Each structure stands twice: as C-alpha cells, then as structure tokens.
mmCIF file of C-alpha atoms and ligand atoms in Angstrom:
data_model
loop_
_atom_site.group_PDB
_atom_site.id
_atom_site.type_symbol
_atom_site.label_atom_id
_atom_site.label_comp_id
_atom_site.label_asym_id
_atom_site.label_seq_id
_atom_site.Cartn_x
_atom_site.Cartn_y
_atom_site.Cartn_z
ATOM 1 C CA MET A 1 162.604 -51.980 23.296
ATOM 2 C CA THR A 2 160.514 -49.763 24.216
ATOM 3 C CA ALA A 3 156.836 -49.796 22.898
ATOM 4 C CA LEU A 4 156.354 -48.058 19.582
ATOM 5 C CA VAL A 5 153.744 -46.368 20.372
ATOM 6 C CA THR A 6 152.286 -44.698 16.443
ATOM 7 C CA ILE A 7 149.805 -42.330 16.294
ATOM 8 C CA GLU A 8 146.729 -44.808 15.914
ATOM 9 C CA ARG A 9 147.537 -46.350 18.365
ATOM 10 C CA HIS A 10 148.034 -44.028 20.620
ATOM 11 C CA ILE A 11 144.251 -42.508 19.216
ATOM 12 C CA LEU A 12 142.672 -45.393 19.821
ATOM 13 C CA ASP A 13 144.422 -45.881 23.699
ATOM 14 C CA GLN A 14 142.231 -42.493 23.481
ATOM 15 C CA GLN A 15 139.534 -43.289 22.673
ATOM 16 C CA LYS A 16 138.630 -46.321 24.954
ATOM 17 C CA ARG A 17 137.944 -43.429 27.650
ATOM 18 C CA TYR A 18 134.978 -42.689 25.369
ATOM 19 C CA PRO A 19 132.997 -45.492 25.905
ATOM 20 C CA GLN A 20 130.380 -44.023 22.949
ATOM 21 C CA ALA A 21 133.690 -43.447 20.662
ATOM 22 C CA THR A 22 132.792 -44.248 17.496
ATOM 23 C CA GLY A 23 135.816 -44.101 15.511
ATOM 24 C CA SER A 24 135.015 -41.412 13.639
ATOM 25 C CA PHE A 25 137.275 -38.739 15.799
ATOM 26 C CA THR A 26 140.168 -40.926 15.033
ATOM 27 C CA SER A 27 139.631 -41.861 11.500
ATOM 28 C CA LEU A 28 139.950 -37.452 11.612
ATOM 29 C CA LEU A 29 142.943 -37.619 12.885
ATOM 30 C CA TYR A 30 144.263 -39.953 11.333
ATOM 31 C CA ASP A 31 143.628 -38.390 8.320
ATOM 32 C CA ILE A 32 145.307 -34.795 9.511
ATOM 33 C CA ALA A 33 148.358 -37.281 9.856
ATOM 34 C CA LEU A 34 148.294 -38.704 6.286
ATOM 35 C CA ALA A 35 147.711 -35.182 5.168
ATOM 36 C CA ALA A 36 151.061 -33.902 7.186
ATOM 37 C CA LYS A 37 153.055 -36.601 5.725
ATOM 38 C CA ILE A 38 152.607 -35.563 1.983
ATOM 39 C CA ILE A 39 153.057 -31.939 3.419
ATOM 40 C CA ALA A 40 155.817 -32.854 5.126
ATOM 41 C CA ARG A 41 157.912 -34.940 2.182
ATOM 42 C CA GLU A 42 156.795 -31.661 0.349
ATOM 43 C CA THR A 43 158.608 -28.981 2.081
ATOM 44 C CA THR A 44 161.503 -30.502 2.832
ATOM 45 C CA ARG A 45 162.190 -30.703 -1.107
ATOM 46 C CA ALA A 46 160.250 -27.646 -1.774
ATOM 47 C CA GLY A 47 163.511 -26.668 -3.624
ATOM 48 C CA LEU A 48 164.089 -29.309 -5.491
ATOM 49 C CA ALA A 49 160.280 -29.483 -6.559
ATOM 50 C CA GLY A 50 159.543 -26.064 -7.890
ATOM 51 C CA ILE A 51 157.344 -25.591 -5.656
ATOM 52 C CA LEU A 52 159.285 -22.523 -3.315
ATOM 53 C CA GLY A 53 158.229 -19.031 -3.648
ATOM 54 C CA ALA A 54 154.933 -16.814 -4.563
ATOM 55 C CA THR A 55 151.566 -17.655 -6.634
ATOM 56 C CA ASP A 56 150.366 -14.587 -7.957
ATOM 57 C CA SER A 57 147.146 -14.433 -5.823
ATOM 58 C CA GLU A 58 146.292 -12.995 -2.159
ATOM 59 C CA ASN A 59 144.473 -14.609 0.419
ATOM 60 C CA VAL A 60 141.848 -12.706 2.282
ATOM 61 C CA TYR A 61 144.150 -11.268 4.535
ATOM 62 C CA GLY A 62 146.018 -9.476 1.518
ATOM 63 C CA GLU A 63 149.193 -11.395 1.730
ATOM 64 C CA ARG A 64 150.798 -12.896 -1.489
ATOM 65 C CA GLN A 65 150.289 -16.801 -1.579
ATOM 66 C CA GLN A 66 152.983 -19.056 -1.557
ATOM 67 C CA LYS A 67 152.890 -22.204 -3.889
ATOM 68 C CA LEU A 68 153.483 -24.303 -0.109
ATOM 69 C CA ASP A 69 150.486 -22.716 1.593
ATOM 70 C CA VAL A 70 148.247 -23.796 -1.659
ATOM 71 C CA PHE A 71 149.849 -26.942 -1.763
ATOM 72 C CA ALA A 72 149.643 -27.745 1.564
ATOM 73 C CA ASP A 73 145.910 -26.366 1.659
ATOM 74 C CA ASN A 74 144.817 -28.418 -1.175
ATOM 75 C CA ILE A 75 146.199 -31.795 0.521
ATOM 76 C CA ILE A 76 144.292 -31.005 3.419
ATOM 77 C CA PHE A 77 141.109 -30.197 2.012
ATOM 78 C CA LYS A 78 141.400 -33.936 -0.240
ATOM 79 C CA MET A 79 142.507 -35.986 2.519
ATOM 80 C CA ASN A 80 139.036 -34.894 4.131
ATOM 81 C CA ASP A 81 136.458 -33.824 1.927
ATOM 82 C CA HIS A 82 135.027 -37.431 1.215
ATOM 83 C CA THR A 83 135.615 -38.879 4.241
ATOM 84 C CA GLN A 84 132.257 -38.449 5.720
ATOM 85 C CA ARG A 85 133.587 -37.849 9.430
ATOM 86 C CA LEU A 86 133.018 -33.644 8.433
ATOM 87 C CA CYS A 87 130.185 -31.145 7.562
ATOM 88 C CA ALA A 88 132.109 -28.350 6.763
ATOM 89 C CA MET A 89 136.113 -26.973 6.590
ATOM 90 C CA ALA A 90 137.768 -23.555 7.804
ATOM 91 C CA SER A 91 141.194 -22.955 6.234
ATOM 92 C CA GLU A 92 142.974 -19.516 6.378
ATOM 93 C CA GLU A 93 143.715 -19.618 2.756
ATOM 94 C CA HIS A 94 139.807 -19.185 2.205
ATOM 95 C CA ASP A 95 137.144 -16.225 2.220
ATOM 96 C CA ASP A 96 134.577 -18.609 3.489
ATOM 97 C CA ILE A 97 133.391 -22.014 5.134
ATOM 98 C CA ILE A 98 134.213 -24.676 3.011
ATOM 99 C CA ALA A 99 131.328 -26.887 2.346
ATOM 100 C CA ILE A 100 131.372 -30.666 1.811
ATOM 101 C CA PRO A 101 130.903 -31.209 -1.771
ATOM 102 C CA PRO A 102 127.179 -32.483 -1.873
ATOM 103 C CA HIS A 103 128.545 -35.775 -3.043
ATOM 104 C CA TYR A 104 129.822 -36.641 -0.276
ATOM 105 C CA GLY A 105 128.221 -37.790 3.093
ATOM 106 C CA ALA A 106 128.342 -34.722 5.661
ATOM 107 C CA GLY A 107 129.627 -35.859 9.531
ATOM 108 C CA LYS A 108 129.880 -34.498 12.817
ATOM 109 C CA TYR A 109 132.945 -32.437 13.098
ATOM 110 C CA VAL A 110 134.006 -29.536 11.347
ATOM 111 C CA LEU A 111 137.717 -29.046 10.327
ATOM 112 C CA LEU A 112 139.935 -25.534 11.019
ATOM 113 C CA TYR A 113 143.001 -25.389 9.827
ATOM 114 C CA ASP A 114 145.955 -22.612 8.722
ATOM 115 C CA PRO A 115 147.857 -25.164 5.975
ATOM 116 C CA LEU A 116 151.046 -23.405 6.856
ATOM 117 C CA ASP A 117 152.211 -21.315 9.095
ATOM 118 C CA GLY A 118 155.614 -18.960 9.242
ATOM 119 C CA SER A 119 155.251 -19.127 4.589
ATOM 120 C CA SER A 120 157.243 -16.370 5.095
ATOM 121 C CA ASN A 121 160.051 -18.373 5.880
ATOM 122 C CA ILE A 122 159.456 -21.460 3.379
ATOM 123 C CA ASP A 123 161.889 -19.403 0.981
ATOM 124 C CA VAL A 124 164.799 -19.648 3.371
ATOM 125 C CA ASN A 125 164.829 -23.003 5.115
ATOM 126 C CA VAL A 126 163.222 -22.425 8.491
ATOM 127 C CA SER A 127 160.836 -24.626 10.128
ATOM 128 C CA VAL A 128 156.946 -23.873 9.024
ATOM 129 C CA GLY A 129 153.720 -25.577 10.358
ATOM 130 C CA THR A 130 150.595 -26.472 10.060
ATOM 131 C CA ILE A 131 147.674 -25.896 13.168
ATOM 132 C CA PHE A 132 144.666 -27.584 12.913
ATOM 133 C CA ALA A 133 141.426 -27.503 14.750
ATOM 134 C CA ILE A 134 138.042 -29.880 15.475
ATOM 135 C CA HIS A 135 134.680 -28.560 16.446
ATOM 136 C CA ARG A 136 131.974 -30.573 16.714
ATOM 137 C CA LYS A 137 128.463 -29.854 14.856
ATOM 138 C CA ILE A 138 126.064 -28.335 16.893
ATOM 139 C CA SER A 139 123.576 -26.866 13.680
ATOM 140 C CA ARG A 140 120.839 -28.373 12.912
ATOM 141 C CA GLY A 141 120.490 -29.777 9.326
ATOM 142 C CA ALA A 142 123.385 -32.606 7.608
ATOM 143 C CA ARG A 143 125.253 -30.373 6.816
ATOM 144 C CA GLY A 144 127.831 -27.362 8.380
ATOM 145 C CA ARG A 145 127.039 -24.010 8.925
ATOM 146 C CA ILE A 146 128.530 -21.035 10.216
ATOM 147 C CA GLU A 147 127.113 -21.522 13.709
ATOM 148 C CA ASP A 148 129.309 -24.998 13.641
ATOM 149 C CA VAL A 149 132.700 -22.989 12.986
ATOM 150 C CA LEU A 150 132.550 -19.825 15.060
ATOM 151 C CA GLN A 151 132.073 -21.504 18.195
ATOM 152 C CA PRO A 152 134.702 -20.775 21.268
ATOM 153 C CA GLY A 153 138.035 -22.034 21.886
ATOM 154 C CA SER A 154 136.392 -23.677 25.201
ATOM 155 C CA SER A 155 134.292 -25.750 23.072
ATOM 156 C CA LEU A 156 137.175 -27.548 21.144
ATOM 157 C CA ALA A 157 136.988 -31.418 20.668
ATOM 158 C CA ALA A 158 140.865 -31.630 19.582
ATOM 159 C CA ALA A 159 144.138 -28.972 18.466
ATOM 160 C CA GLY A 160 147.241 -29.734 17.341
ATOM 161 C CA TYR A 161 150.209 -28.254 14.901
ATOM 162 C CA VAL A 162 153.152 -30.611 12.662
ATOM 163 C CA ILE A 163 156.427 -28.742 12.744
ATOM 164 C CA TYR A 164 157.964 -28.836 9.300
ATOM 165 C CA GLY A 165 161.849 -28.737 10.842
ATOM 166 C CA SER A 166 164.264 -30.589 11.775
ATOM 167 C CA SER A 167 162.426 -33.601 12.126
ATOM 168 C CA THR A 168 158.516 -33.488 11.634
ATOM 169 C CA MET A 169 156.876 -33.660 14.973
ATOM 170 C CA LEU A 170 152.490 -33.797 15.413
ATOM 171 C CA VAL A 171 151.025 -32.330 18.313
ATOM 172 C CA TYR A 172 148.049 -32.570 19.734
ATOM 173 C CA THR A 173 145.728 -32.908 22.445
ATOM 174 C CA THR A 174 141.888 -34.316 22.850
ATOM 175 C CA GLY A 175 142.261 -32.558 26.340
ATOM 176 C CA GLN A 176 143.285 -35.095 28.076
ATOM 177 C CA GLY A 177 146.817 -34.023 27.574
ATOM 178 C CA VAL A 178 149.320 -32.767 24.931
ATOM 179 C CA HIS A 179 151.439 -35.261 23.160
ATOM 180 C CA GLY A 180 153.894 -35.136 20.735
ATOM 181 C CA PHE A 181 154.939 -37.808 17.825
ATOM 182 C CA THR A 182 157.916 -37.860 15.407
ATOM 183 C CA LEU A 183 157.812 -38.998 12.286
ATOM 184 C CA ASP A 184 160.185 -41.505 11.159
ATOM 185 C CA PRO A 185 160.372 -41.544 7.437
ATOM 186 C CA SER A 186 162.024 -45.178 7.001
ATOM 187 C CA VAL A 187 158.704 -46.011 8.293
ATOM 188 C CA GLY A 188 156.293 -43.584 7.526
ATOM 189 C CA GLU A 189 155.016 -43.208 11.075
ATOM 190 C CA PHE A 190 154.365 -40.520 13.473
ATOM 191 C CA LEU A 191 155.827 -42.534 16.794
ATOM 192 C CA LEU A 192 155.057 -41.116 20.354
ATOM 193 C CA SER A 193 158.229 -39.486 21.364
ATOM 194 C CA HIS A 194 156.928 -36.283 23.655
ATOM 195 C CA PRO A 195 154.251 -38.400 25.706
ATOM 196 C CA ASP A 196 151.937 -36.131 28.216
ATOM 197 C CA ILE A 197 153.779 -32.834 27.413
ATOM 198 C CA ARG A 198 153.596 -29.986 30.159
ATOM 199 C CA ILE A 199 155.263 -26.544 30.015
ATOM 200 C CA PRO A 200 158.585 -26.441 32.124
ATOM 201 C CA GLU A 201 159.394 -24.247 34.606
ATOM 202 C CA PRO A 202 161.644 -22.346 34.554
ATOM 203 C CA PRO A 203 161.015 -20.326 31.777
ATOM 204 C CA VAL A 204 163.580 -19.331 29.595
ATOM 205 C CA TYR A 205 162.367 -17.698 26.369
ATOM 206 C CA TYR A 206 160.850 -15.069 25.514
ATOM 207 C CA SER A 207 159.023 -14.526 22.003
ATOM 208 C CA VAL A 208 158.199 -11.255 20.054
ATOM 209 C CA ASN A 209 158.873 -9.457 16.901
ATOM 210 C CA GLN A 210 161.027 -6.463 19.378
ATOM 211 C CA GLY A 211 161.215 -4.527 15.099
ATOM 212 C CA HIS A 212 157.164 -3.641 16.045
ATOM 213 C CA GLU A 213 158.134 -2.433 20.126
ATOM 214 C CA LYS A 214 157.302 1.837 18.409
ATOM 215 C CA TYR A 215 154.160 0.474 18.000
ATOM 216 C CA TRP A 216 153.115 -1.304 21.625
ATOM 217 C CA THR A 217 151.514 0.197 23.749
ATOM 218 C CA HIS A 218 153.034 0.998 27.991
ATOM 219 C CA GLY A 219 151.860 -2.261 29.315
ATOM 220 C CA VAL A 220 153.562 -4.252 27.234
ATOM 221 C CA ARG A 221 156.704 -2.030 26.665
ATOM 222 C CA ARG A 222 156.881 -2.353 30.735
ATOM 223 C CA PHE A 223 155.881 -6.417 30.150
ATOM 224 C CA THR A 224 158.893 -6.419 28.071
ATOM 225 C CA ARG A 225 161.647 -4.854 29.600
ATOM 226 C CA TRP A 226 160.287 -6.684 33.556
ATOM 227 C CA LEU A 227 161.680 -9.921 31.475
ATOM 228 C CA GLN A 228 164.278 -8.490 30.505
ATOM 229 C CA GLY A 229 164.863 -8.554 34.354
ATOM 230 C CA ILE A 230 165.316 -4.268 33.674
ATOM 231 C CA ASP A 231 162.289 -3.725 35.479
ATOM 232 C CA GLY A 232 161.170 -4.918 38.739
ATOM 233 C CA GLU A 233 162.785 -8.113 40.523
ATOM 234 C CA GLY A 234 162.791 -12.120 41.001
ATOM 235 C CA GLN A 235 163.074 -13.964 38.072
ATOM 236 C CA ALA A 236 166.464 -14.539 35.871
ATOM 237 C CA PRO A 237 166.081 -12.474 32.085
ATOM 238 C CA LEU A 238 164.948 -14.665 29.886
ATOM 239 C CA SER A 239 166.555 -14.904 25.771
ATOM 240 C CA GLN A 240 164.581 -13.436 23.416
ATOM 241 C CA ARG A 241 164.549 -15.687 20.988
ATOM 242 C CA TYR A 242 162.061 -15.267 17.644
ATOM 243 C CA ILE A 243 161.837 -16.996 14.351
ATOM 244 C CA GLY A 244 158.719 -15.841 12.946
ATOM 245 C CA SER A 245 156.971 -19.041 12.803
ATOM 246 C CA LEU A 246 154.281 -19.675 14.887
ATOM 247 C CA VAL A 247 154.380 -22.778 15.386
ATOM 248 C CA THR A 248 157.793 -22.852 15.939
ATOM 249 C CA ASP A 249 158.550 -20.100 18.817
ATOM 250 C CA PHE A 250 155.206 -21.809 20.239
ATOM 251 C CA HIS A 251 157.120 -25.633 20.222
ATOM 252 C CA ARG A 252 159.894 -24.813 21.532
ATOM 253 C CA ASN A 253 158.708 -22.792 24.672
ATOM 254 C CA LEU A 254 156.290 -25.333 24.925
ATOM 255 C CA LEU A 255 159.265 -27.870 25.431
ATOM 256 C CA GLN A 256 161.867 -25.525 27.083
ATOM 257 C CA GLY A 257 159.058 -22.723 29.073
ATOM 258 C CA GLY A 258 159.301 -19.119 27.579
ATOM 259 C CA VAL A 259 156.116 -16.725 26.564
ATOM 260 C CA PHE A 260 154.816 -15.995 22.752
ATOM 261 C CA TYR A 261 153.460 -12.876 22.503
ATOM 262 C CA TYR A 262 151.985 -10.880 19.691
ATOM 263 C CA PRO A 263 150.538 -8.077 20.805
ATOM 264 C CA GLY A 264 147.592 -5.767 19.634
ATOM 265 C CA ASP A 265 148.220 -2.019 19.545
ATOM 266 C CA MET A 266 147.205 1.161 18.694
ATOM 267 C CA ARG A 267 148.859 2.177 15.631
ATOM 268 C CA SER A 268 145.041 2.628 14.051
ATOM 269 C CA PRO A 269 143.033 2.235 16.804
ATOM 270 C CA ASP A 270 140.133 0.825 14.462
ATOM 271 C CA LYS A 271 142.304 -2.272 14.000
ATOM 272 C CA PRO A 272 143.763 -2.887 17.832
ATOM 273 C CA TYR A 273 143.624 -6.545 17.482
ATOM 274 C CA GLY A 274 147.280 -7.161 15.682
ATOM 275 C CA LYS A 275 147.985 -9.619 13.207
ATOM 276 C CA MET A 276 147.478 -13.551 14.363
ATOM 277 C CA ARG A 277 143.932 -16.089 13.795
ATOM 278 C CA LEU A 278 142.039 -16.652 16.287
ATOM 279 C CA MET A 279 140.471 -19.161 14.540
ATOM 280 C CA PHE A 280 143.010 -20.297 12.467
ATOM 281 C CA GLU A 281 146.034 -19.973 15.164
ATOM 282 C CA VAL A 282 145.173 -18.749 18.215
ATOM 283 C CA GLN A 283 142.257 -21.174 19.833
ATOM 284 C CA ALA A 284 144.404 -24.488 18.476
ATOM 285 C CA LEU A 285 147.336 -23.128 20.403
ATOM 286 C CA GLY A 286 145.694 -22.054 23.045
ATOM 287 C CA PHE A 287 143.849 -25.268 23.940
ATOM 288 C CA ILE A 288 147.398 -26.632 23.531
ATOM 289 C CA ALA A 289 149.092 -24.168 25.945
ATOM 290 C CA ASP A 290 146.151 -25.055 28.803
ATOM 291 C CA GLN A 291 146.201 -28.707 28.564
ATOM 292 C CA ALA A 292 149.988 -28.239 28.830
ATOM 293 C CA GLY A 293 149.829 -26.608 31.488
ATOM 294 C CA GLY A 294 150.129 -22.942 30.275
ATOM 295 C CA TYR A 295 147.784 -19.970 29.971
ATOM 296 C CA ALA A 296 146.651 -18.058 26.812
ATOM 297 C CA SER A 297 145.275 -14.654 26.693
ATOM 298 C CA ASP A 298 144.663 -11.571 24.320
ATOM 299 C CA GLY A 299 145.791 -9.619 27.025
ATOM 300 C CA ILE A 300 142.156 -9.272 28.321
ATOM 301 C CA GLY A 301 141.572 -12.933 29.297
ATOM 302 C CA SER A 302 141.327 -16.217 28.509
ATOM 303 C CA VAL A 303 141.476 -16.339 24.794
ATOM 304 C CA LEU A 304 138.994 -19.583 24.772
ATOM 305 C CA THR A 305 136.648 -18.076 25.923
ATOM 306 C CA ILE A 306 136.312 -15.364 23.194
ATOM 307 C CA GLN A 307 133.248 -15.539 21.420
ATOM 308 C CA PRO A 308 134.113 -15.429 17.833
ATOM 309 C CA HIS A 309 132.008 -13.089 15.311
ATOM 310 C CA HIS A 310 133.855 -13.369 12.492
ATOM 311 C CA LEU A 311 135.823 -15.988 10.114
ATOM 312 C CA HIS A 312 139.033 -14.269 9.564
ATOM 313 C CA GLN A 313 138.810 -12.356 13.734
ATOM 314 C CA ARG A 314 141.957 -11.242 14.788
ATOM 315 C CA ALA A 315 143.211 -11.789 18.405
ATOM 316 C CA PRO A 316 146.380 -10.892 20.191
ATOM 317 C CA MET A 317 148.102 -13.580 21.663
ATOM 318 C CA PHE A 318 150.235 -13.285 25.313
ATOM 319 C CA VAL A 319 150.770 -17.772 25.393
ATOM 320 C CA GLY A 320 153.528 -19.940 27.356
ATOM 321 C CA ASN A 321 153.941 -19.722 31.634
ATOM 322 C CA ARG A 322 150.732 -18.905 33.326
ATOM 323 C CA TRP A 323 152.633 -16.643 35.554
ATOM 324 C CA LEU A 324 154.605 -15.062 32.873
ATOM 325 C CA VAL A 325 151.021 -14.617 30.596
ATOM 326 C CA GLU A 326 148.822 -13.180 33.610
ATOM 327 C CA GLN A 327 151.858 -11.381 34.453
ATOM 328 C CA ALA A 328 151.107 -9.650 30.663
ATOM 329 C CA GLU A 329 147.739 -8.553 31.863
ATOM 330 C CA ALA A 330 148.817 -7.545 35.240
ATOM 331 C CA PHE A 331 150.742 -4.411 32.625
ATOM 332 C CA ILE A 332 148.306 -3.990 30.269
ATOM 333 C CA HIS A 333 145.510 -3.298 32.623
ATOM 334 C CA GLN A 334 147.007 -1.053 35.006
ATOM 335 C CA HIS A 335 148.759 1.061 32.250
ATOM 336 C CA ASP A 336 146.586 0.592 28.365
ATOM 337 C CA GLN A 337 142.933 0.941 29.583
ATOM 338 C CA ASP A 338 142.324 2.597 26.351
ATOM 339 C CA TRP A 339 143.618 -0.079 23.912
ATOM 340 C CA VAL A 340 141.558 -2.227 26.356
ATOM 341 C CA LYS A 341 138.357 -0.197 26.024
ATOM 342 C CA ALA A 342 139.144 -0.192 21.251
ATOM 343 C CA TYR A 343 140.142 -4.178 21.215
ATOM 344 C CA GLY A 344 137.484 -4.867 23.736
ATOM 345 C CA ALA A 345 134.619 -2.859 21.673
ATOM 346 C CA TYR A 346 135.692 -5.413 19.026
ATOM 347 C CA ARG A 347 136.702 -8.720 20.804
ATOM 348 C CA ASP A 348 133.199 -8.574 21.435
ATOM 349 C CA ALA A 349 131.033 -7.458 18.616
ATOM 350 C CA LYS A 350 127.905 -8.972 17.880
ATOM 351 C CA ARG A 351 128.503 -11.765 14.734
ATOM 352 C CA GLN A 352 126.771 -10.215 11.336
ATOM 353 C CA PRO A 353 123.774 -11.913 10.284
ATOM 354 C CA VAL A 354 124.780 -13.288 6.614
HETATM 355 P P1 AHG B 401 151.189 -17.515 8.577
HETATM 356 O O1 AHG B 401 152.342 -17.688 7.573
HETATM 357 O O2 AHG B 401 150.279 -18.537 8.368
HETATM 358 O O3 AHG B 401 150.803 -15.823 7.891
HETATM 359 O O4 AHG B 401 151.655 -17.532 9.676
HETATM 360 C C1 AHG B 401 152.445 -15.990 9.939
HETATM 361 C C2 AHG B 401 152.214 -15.194 10.984
HETATM 362 C C3 AHG B 401 153.237 -16.369 12.211
HETATM 363 O O5 AHG B 401 153.690 -17.778 11.801
HETATM 364 C C4 AHG B 401 154.175 -15.774 12.881
HETATM 365 O O6 AHG B 401 154.616 -15.778 14.304
HETATM 366 C C5 AHG B 401 154.039 -13.595 12.154
HETATM 367 O O7 AHG B 401 153.055 -14.374 11.512
HETATM 368 C C6 AHG B 401 155.416 -13.684 12.164
HETATM 369 O O8 AHG B 401 154.620 -12.050 11.931
HETATM 370 P P2 AHG B 401 155.386 -10.812 11.636
HETATM 371 O O9 AHG B 401 156.477 -11.164 10.386
HETATM 372 O O10 AHG B 401 154.570 -9.400 11.752
HETATM 373 O O11 AHG B 401 156.815 -10.740 12.912
HETATM 374 MN MN1 MN B 402 149.851 -18.410 10.355
HETATM 375 MN MN1 MN B 403 149.462 -19.876 6.952
#
C-alpha cells in the first residue's frame, strides 16, 4: 500500500530540513489547508446554500464581489487572525493591509491571498481557486506594516493555490519543489498525489483571452502567431485553452506544459499593465512556476524581481515553459519599445510614502 502522505506530514518532513524551524510555519500551512476544506465544501454546494451570485458591493478594483468571494475572504481571515503566526494579512478584496486584531498576539509571517480566483465562473459551475503567498516579517516592532507586505517575489517563504474543480487540490512550494495534494473528502485530508511537479516538455497549450486581440501590441500578436505555428519554425502548433480562471488555466499548463499570458497593452497608455494582480496572483504563481522549472515574466523580466510599490499593483504575466516565455520577451523587446517604456515607468515607480 503506497504511503498515505497528508499535507501535515509532508510539511513536517520538509520542516526537518530547517533545524531552526519552530513549527509555526508548518501550522500556518495547515491553517490554510483547513480554510481550503471549508471553502471547498461551500463551493461544491454553492447552488444549494444560496451562496451563488453577486453581492451589492464592489472591491478596490471596482469589480462586483461575488458572495463566494466574500465567504472565502472571511474564512481565510477567521482561520488566521488569532493563531499568533501572522503579523498582518492582505487580501485582493481589501483596500489596505489587514491588521491582526490587537487582542491577539502577532507572529513572524505575512499572508497575502486572492480568496477566490475566477469568480466570474462561480455561477456557471466552472473551476475556481484560491491563491496564497507567505512573506517573512522584516519590519521592526510586533505588528506588521506595509513594508512587510510589499516585498519582491524573490523573498517569498511559500506560495500555493487551491483549485476547486472535479477534485479539490492544493499545490504549494516552500522553495523545495512543487507538490500537489488531492482532498479525500471521505477522510477530510489532503493526500500527496503529485510530488515534485515539473512543467513537462513539449508544451501542449497556450492560454490567452483571444477576445482582447484588438488591443494587443505587435510583439504579443507575433508571439501568438508563433505559438500557433504560423510564424517561425520549430515547434508543433499549440492548442488554445482558456477557461478564464487563472488558477485552472495555470494548473493545466503546469501539469501538461504550455504558456498562460495576460499581456499589458496601450489602449490606455497610462494603464499599460493588464489585469493580473502582482501581490495576489502573479508573485505566487511566478514562484511556483520557477520552482517547477518554468518561468514567469511581465514581458520585460522575471516577475519575482519586481519591487512592489503599491498593494494593488498590476503586472502583465507570461508564465509556463521557460523557452516559450523567453520567446515572448524577445518579440516584445523587438517590436514593443513604446509599451516597454510606458510599463517600465509604472513598474519601477517609487512607493508613495503613506
Ligand atoms: P478574480 O476572480 O480573482 O478577479 O480573477 C479573475 C482573473 C483570472 O482568474 C482570470 O485569468 C482572468 O481574470 C480572466 O480575465 P478576462 O475575463 O479579462 O479574460
Ligand atoms: Mn484572481
Ligand atoms: Mn479573486
């Protein structure tokens, strides 16, 4: 009988490599797994629990919040606000960083999360997910501050996502490779099902919203034609798959090989950055891709090197097999210097003093 490796056992085994580990990090990942089980339960019965549909509130991006967005956001906060493992949290659904309530002790980690990714798909029963990232506290004093949150992806302690699909999976990395766990509802445990995930060669899919093609820069159009085997030689044309849930599109490409991209464009030159959120989507998936032998770029360079200047900063993202993403960079460098200049100015802006 193959060993049943629960997520707790796997994290503890990993922790043995860090003699100075206190177990706090292990418990934090366990808390996130527990929140995921609760969200999974609500997601699978959303149609019955009256939890489908939109609320009448909007988030900081001006997007209508779905009921499950708010539910997931609350669950993650409540599972982590009292554990004394965190000094602050930050959520895609909240304008500012989230302080740990003063009557609870603070810890040495920061949790950032997209509580529900792919919200527009909830009501049509398409897979959605949760994305999380963990930074270490770097500021002085007990309570977390914005500088603890606005760290580059290269400083991440851990990152992961949960996908609520035909099965519920949790995929995470602590910098020791990428590992996937599948929830066994009969025992309520995440069991190791995909150890040491590596993005395979050759790639099979490319994932982009072709409906935005009219806005694309010349370099992104050339890149897409190259992926389709129209321009350039070498690889077989890839198949197009786009679900509109980042976690789901990313997960398929992670397991089967391919590239997901949400490019920036010049339809509004003062907003050349596309839709993806650096702190709540791009950093976490960029770290996972890197750990799985892939690469994530904003079109200019690695997303893990971006020094964030704003909590809700956006970043274009090209992520998947390294050589595909590097080809995107080459086309953009060759054809899109006006975009590179406009986005580069946004990317490298200095953080506004609060
Ligand atoms: P969220 O539901 O957290 O706002 O994320 C939605 C994102 C991402 O999941 C997906 O890849 C993208 O929005 C789809 O955007 P388009 O509909 O513009 O393609
Ligand atoms: Mn999202
Ligand atoms: Mn979301």
